[in-house]
XYZ file of C-alpha atoms in Angstrom:
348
model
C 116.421 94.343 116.451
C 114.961 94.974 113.282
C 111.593 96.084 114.083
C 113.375 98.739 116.036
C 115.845 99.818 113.483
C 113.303 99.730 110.322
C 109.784 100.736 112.069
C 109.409 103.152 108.959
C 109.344 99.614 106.831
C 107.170 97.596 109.096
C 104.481 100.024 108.561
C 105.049 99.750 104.851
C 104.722 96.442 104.895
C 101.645 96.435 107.011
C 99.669 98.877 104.620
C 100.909 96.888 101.276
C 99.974 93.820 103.060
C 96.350 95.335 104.142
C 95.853 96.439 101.332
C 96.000 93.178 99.798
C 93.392 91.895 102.536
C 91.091 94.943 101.619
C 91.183 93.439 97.889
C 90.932 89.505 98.367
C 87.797 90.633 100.890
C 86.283 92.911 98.125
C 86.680 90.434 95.863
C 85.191 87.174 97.695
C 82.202 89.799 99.248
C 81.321 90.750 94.943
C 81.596 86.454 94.402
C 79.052 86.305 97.416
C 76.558 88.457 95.469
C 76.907 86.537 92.074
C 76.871 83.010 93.803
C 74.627 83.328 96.827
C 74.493 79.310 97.453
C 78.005 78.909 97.827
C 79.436 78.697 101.331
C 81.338 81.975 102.118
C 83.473 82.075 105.897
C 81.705 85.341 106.555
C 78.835 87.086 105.774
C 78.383 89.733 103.521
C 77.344 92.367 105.723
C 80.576 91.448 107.974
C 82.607 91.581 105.436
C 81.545 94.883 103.958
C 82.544 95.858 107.212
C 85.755 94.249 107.900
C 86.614 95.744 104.046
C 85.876 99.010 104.973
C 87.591 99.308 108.251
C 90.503 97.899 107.143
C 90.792 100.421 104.789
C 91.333 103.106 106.633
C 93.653 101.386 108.461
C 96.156 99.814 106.383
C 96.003 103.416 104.450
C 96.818 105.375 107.453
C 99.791 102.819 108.159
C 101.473 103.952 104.789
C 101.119 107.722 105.929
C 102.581 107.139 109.061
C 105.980 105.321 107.235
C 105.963 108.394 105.086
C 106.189 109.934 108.671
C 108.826 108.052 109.991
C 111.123 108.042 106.408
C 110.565 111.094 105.329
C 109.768 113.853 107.879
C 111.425 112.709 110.595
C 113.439 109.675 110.539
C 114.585 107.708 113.364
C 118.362 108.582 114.317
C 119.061 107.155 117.674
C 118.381 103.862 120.242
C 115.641 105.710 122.274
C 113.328 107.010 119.866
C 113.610 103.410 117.482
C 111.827 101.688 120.930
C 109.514 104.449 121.478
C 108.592 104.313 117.767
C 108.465 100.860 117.794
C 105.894 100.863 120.446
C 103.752 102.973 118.316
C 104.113 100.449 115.986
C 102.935 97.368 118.149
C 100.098 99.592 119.465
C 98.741 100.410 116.290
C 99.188 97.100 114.727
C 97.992 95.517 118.220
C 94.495 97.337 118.368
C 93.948 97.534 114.638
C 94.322 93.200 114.184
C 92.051 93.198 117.152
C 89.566 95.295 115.781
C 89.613 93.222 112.077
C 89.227 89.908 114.167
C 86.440 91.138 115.951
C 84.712 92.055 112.927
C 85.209 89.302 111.170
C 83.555 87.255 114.205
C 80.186 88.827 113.123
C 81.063 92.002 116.420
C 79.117 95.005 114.475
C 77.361 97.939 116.139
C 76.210 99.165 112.433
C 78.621 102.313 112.870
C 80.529 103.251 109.161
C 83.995 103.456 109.448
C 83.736 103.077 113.424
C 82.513 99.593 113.722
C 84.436 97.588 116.413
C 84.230 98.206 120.534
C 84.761 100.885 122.324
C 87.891 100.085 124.162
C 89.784 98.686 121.082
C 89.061 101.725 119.666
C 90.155 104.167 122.662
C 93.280 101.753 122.351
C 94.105 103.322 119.207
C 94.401 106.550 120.930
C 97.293 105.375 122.393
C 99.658 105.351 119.326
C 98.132 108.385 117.710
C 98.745 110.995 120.958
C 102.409 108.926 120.756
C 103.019 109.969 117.593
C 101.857 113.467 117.678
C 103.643 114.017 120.989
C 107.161 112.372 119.156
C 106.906 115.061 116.354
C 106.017 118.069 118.596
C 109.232 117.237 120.802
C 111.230 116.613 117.127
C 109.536 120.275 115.971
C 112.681 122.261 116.574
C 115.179 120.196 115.006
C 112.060 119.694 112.055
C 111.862 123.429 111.518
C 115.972 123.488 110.964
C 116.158 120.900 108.202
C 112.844 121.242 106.514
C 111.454 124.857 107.179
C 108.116 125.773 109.072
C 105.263 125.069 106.559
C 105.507 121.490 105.740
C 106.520 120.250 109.422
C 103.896 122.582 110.185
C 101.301 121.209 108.561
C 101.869 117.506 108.988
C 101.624 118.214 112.964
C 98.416 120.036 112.787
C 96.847 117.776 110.618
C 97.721 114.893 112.612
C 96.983 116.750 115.943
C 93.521 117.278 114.635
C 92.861 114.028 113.252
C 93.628 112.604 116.848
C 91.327 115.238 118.732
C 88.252 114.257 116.314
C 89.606 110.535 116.480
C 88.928 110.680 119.744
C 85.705 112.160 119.669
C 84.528 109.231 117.894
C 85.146 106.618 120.743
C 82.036 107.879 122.547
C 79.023 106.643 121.359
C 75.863 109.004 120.567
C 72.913 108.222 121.132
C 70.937 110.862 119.638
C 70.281 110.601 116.514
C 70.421 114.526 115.470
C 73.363 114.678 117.672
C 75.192 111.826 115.905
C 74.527 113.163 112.769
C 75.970 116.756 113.918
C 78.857 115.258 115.081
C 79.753 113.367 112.123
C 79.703 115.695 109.895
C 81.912 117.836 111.659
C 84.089 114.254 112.615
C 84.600 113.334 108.999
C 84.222 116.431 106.672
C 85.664 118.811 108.794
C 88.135 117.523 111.154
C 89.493 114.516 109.841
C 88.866 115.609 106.309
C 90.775 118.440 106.916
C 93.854 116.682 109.348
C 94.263 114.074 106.763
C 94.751 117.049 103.435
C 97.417 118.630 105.941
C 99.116 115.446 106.205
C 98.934 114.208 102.571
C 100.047 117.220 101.086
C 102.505 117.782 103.260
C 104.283 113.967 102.541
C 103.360 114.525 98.811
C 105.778 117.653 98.896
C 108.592 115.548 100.917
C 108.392 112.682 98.277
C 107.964 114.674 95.131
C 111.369 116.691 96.386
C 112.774 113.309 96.123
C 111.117 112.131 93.162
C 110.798 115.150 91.079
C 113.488 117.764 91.915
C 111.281 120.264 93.160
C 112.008 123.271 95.408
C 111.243 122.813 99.344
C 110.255 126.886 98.857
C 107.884 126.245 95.966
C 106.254 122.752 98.122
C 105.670 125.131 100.880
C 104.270 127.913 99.260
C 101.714 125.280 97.764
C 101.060 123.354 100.968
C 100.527 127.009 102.261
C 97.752 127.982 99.599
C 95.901 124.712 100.297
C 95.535 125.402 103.759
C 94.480 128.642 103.420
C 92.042 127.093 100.925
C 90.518 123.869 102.965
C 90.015 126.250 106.192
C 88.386 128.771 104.181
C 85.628 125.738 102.923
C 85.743 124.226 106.187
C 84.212 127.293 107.765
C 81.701 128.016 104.648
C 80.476 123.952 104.332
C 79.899 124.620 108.123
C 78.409 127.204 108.424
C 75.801 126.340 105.257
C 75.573 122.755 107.686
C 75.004 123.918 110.959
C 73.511 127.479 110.483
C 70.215 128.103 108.557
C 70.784 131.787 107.275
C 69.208 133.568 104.921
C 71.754 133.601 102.587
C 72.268 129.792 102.941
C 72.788 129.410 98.986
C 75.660 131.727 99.145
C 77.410 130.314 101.885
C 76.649 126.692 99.881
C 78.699 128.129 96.853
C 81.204 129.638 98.920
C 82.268 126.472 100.292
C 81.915 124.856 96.795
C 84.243 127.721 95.194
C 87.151 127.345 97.879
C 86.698 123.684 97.541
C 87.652 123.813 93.923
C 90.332 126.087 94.258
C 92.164 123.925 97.037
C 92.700 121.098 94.564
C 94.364 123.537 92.277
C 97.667 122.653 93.974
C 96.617 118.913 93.259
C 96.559 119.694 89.631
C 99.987 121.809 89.583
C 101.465 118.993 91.272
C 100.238 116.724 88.957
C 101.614 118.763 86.302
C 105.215 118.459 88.213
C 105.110 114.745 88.328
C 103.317 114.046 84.610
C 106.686 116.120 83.215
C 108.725 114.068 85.580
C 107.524 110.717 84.304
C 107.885 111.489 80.743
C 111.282 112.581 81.337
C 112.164 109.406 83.037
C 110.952 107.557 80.242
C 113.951 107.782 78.165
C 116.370 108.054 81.206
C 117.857 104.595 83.204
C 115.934 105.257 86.641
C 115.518 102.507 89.116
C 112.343 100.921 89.448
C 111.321 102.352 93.096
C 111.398 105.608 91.812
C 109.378 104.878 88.928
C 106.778 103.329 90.787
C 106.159 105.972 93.235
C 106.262 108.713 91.190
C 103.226 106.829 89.166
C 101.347 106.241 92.446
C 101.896 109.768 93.096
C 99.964 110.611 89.829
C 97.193 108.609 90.085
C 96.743 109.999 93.968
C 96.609 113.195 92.123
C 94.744 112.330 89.385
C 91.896 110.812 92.226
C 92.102 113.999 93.654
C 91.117 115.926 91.158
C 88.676 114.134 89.759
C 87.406 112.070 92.778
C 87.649 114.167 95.090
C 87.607 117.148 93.934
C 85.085 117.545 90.918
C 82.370 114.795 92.196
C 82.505 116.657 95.966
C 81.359 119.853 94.166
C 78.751 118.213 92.891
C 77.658 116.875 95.918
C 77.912 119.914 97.623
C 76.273 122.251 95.235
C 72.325 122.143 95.852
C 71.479 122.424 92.139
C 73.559 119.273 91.411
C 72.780 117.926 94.613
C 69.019 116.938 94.581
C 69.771 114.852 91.427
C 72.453 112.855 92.662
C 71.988 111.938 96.156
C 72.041 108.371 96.795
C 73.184 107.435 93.610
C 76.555 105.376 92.825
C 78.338 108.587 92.513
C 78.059 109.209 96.130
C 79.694 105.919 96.568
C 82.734 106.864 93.766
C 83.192 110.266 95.142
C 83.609 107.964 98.876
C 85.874 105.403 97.217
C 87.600 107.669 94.942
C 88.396 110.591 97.854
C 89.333 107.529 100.522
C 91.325 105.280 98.350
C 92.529 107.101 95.192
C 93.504 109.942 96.896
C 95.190 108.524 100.660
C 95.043 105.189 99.024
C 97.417 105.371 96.255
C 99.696 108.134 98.371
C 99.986 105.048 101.056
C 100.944 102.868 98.348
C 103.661 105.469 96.810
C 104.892 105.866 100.035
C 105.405 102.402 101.477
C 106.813 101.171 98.114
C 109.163 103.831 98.227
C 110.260 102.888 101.937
């Protein structure tokens, strides 16, 4: 009966333990470029792939504990099966997928390898879990307001629309391309913000003492931020006005301002920590406040400052393609959701 009683901690323990995988596979895949004559289980190129796939998984499996612990935890018999069905779903098509992978199965897709029905399978746990919190809303809204339970739903209600967008496979090229950049900078860019900032306000009430009225007013500025440069990065993407330059450092403006409540946040917790210095907290705490920082510190800096200069033309032309593209990936991906997985699940 545990598995039904503790989902929240069997996703923590499946994202601590991927993330372990993602590292031992990063590791072996840098030995396989310094020591190309030894015998490596898998090839590079599959297990570039299996590395970054895994990734998003294992990091989305913290998010989703935060989910269960500490937006909407799991009071009665019913909802621990129905949960814990999400649970073996995810963790069902997710192992399938890695395996696959790591049997040399790649269609040369980033961040979508794997086939099609293991990936429609994943459906399956995330319209679960959005359809669990939309019939918990009301009883949400009572004990934690409408802004933060607000924003966790609609960023998880959008990640699984563009999710699922992604199953089908397009064959055109300058359709593909269309569609994912709207997929992965605008939908799921912006589902996966709602959700993080919305869990970083439930743990740093927790961690840090702070006001569920001053979270929300925060998590309400950043979402009035990210739509605002959604709609400008799109429109400078998909439209070819006049006045494309503008619209370029519109986007780029907005996008700096919505990681202001990154940096006040990081503020919160940096006081936090040095207060706890001196003071005999337990360890948990400790920890996850820390992982908390450095998820703000990534976004900041990762996200934050190296996205504007990839998105600002004048910056742009000198730095495409470079390793900084691959930072601002790595540093956006796993700082940011990376080490908020990590603070999350350790604190479960």
């Amino acid at each position: 009966m545990f598995l039904f009683q503790r989902v929240h901690c069997w996703f923590a323990l499946f994202a601590i333990a991927g993330f372990g995988v993602q590292g031992l596979v990063s590791n072996t895949g840098a030995l396989s470029v310094l020591f190309v004559n030894l015998p490596f289980p898998i090839e590079y190129i599959n297990g570039r792939t299996f590395h970054v796939n895994i990734s998003l998984y294992w990091t989305f499996a913290g998010i989703v504990s935060g989910i269960f612990y500490l937006l909407c935890p799991i009071n009665n018999k019913q909802a621990q099966y129905f949960t814990g069905a999400i649970f073996l779903f995810y963790s069902l098509g997710t192992l399938l997928i890695q395996a696959i992978l790591a049997l040399h199965f790649t269609v040369i897709r980033e961040y979508l390898e794997g086939p099609v029905t293991l990936r429609a399978l994943l459906l399956v746990p995330l319209v679960m879990l959005s359809g669990y919190l939309l019939r918990a809303y009301p009883a949400l809204v009572k004990e934690k307001g409408h802004v933060i339970p607000s924003a966790i739903i609609a960023g998880l209600s959008v990640l699984t629309a563009f999710y699922a967008s992604t199953v089908y496979y397009y064959t055109n090229s300058g359709l593909a391309e269309y569609h994912r950049f709207l997929t992965f900078h605008i939908g799921i860019e912006f589902g996966a913000e709602m959700i993080g900032l919305g869990l970083t306000v439930l743990l740093l009430i927790r961690l840090a003492a702070i006001e569920r009225p001053e979270g929300a007013c925060i998590v309400l500025a950043a979402a009035g931020m990210a739509v605002l440069a959604l709609l400008a990065a799109g429109a400078a993407y998909l439209l070819w006005p006049e006045n494309w330059l503008l619209l370029a450092a519109a986007g780029s403006g907005f996008s700096m301002l919505h990681v202001v409540p990154a940096l006040v946040f990081f503020v919160v917790v940096l006081q936090r920590i040095q207060n706890w210095l001196t003071e005999n907290r337990d360890y948990r705490s400790r920890l996850s406040l820390m992982l908390v920082g450095s998820s703000l510190v990534y976004h900041i800096i990762g996200a934050g400052i190296l996205g504007l200069f990839l998105a600002f033309p004048a910056t742009h032309q000198y730095i495409q393609g470079t390793y900084i593209v691959s930072a601002h990936s790595h540093l956006a991906l796993f700082g940011v959701f990376g080490f908020l997985a990590l603070a999350i699940s350790s604190y479960c």
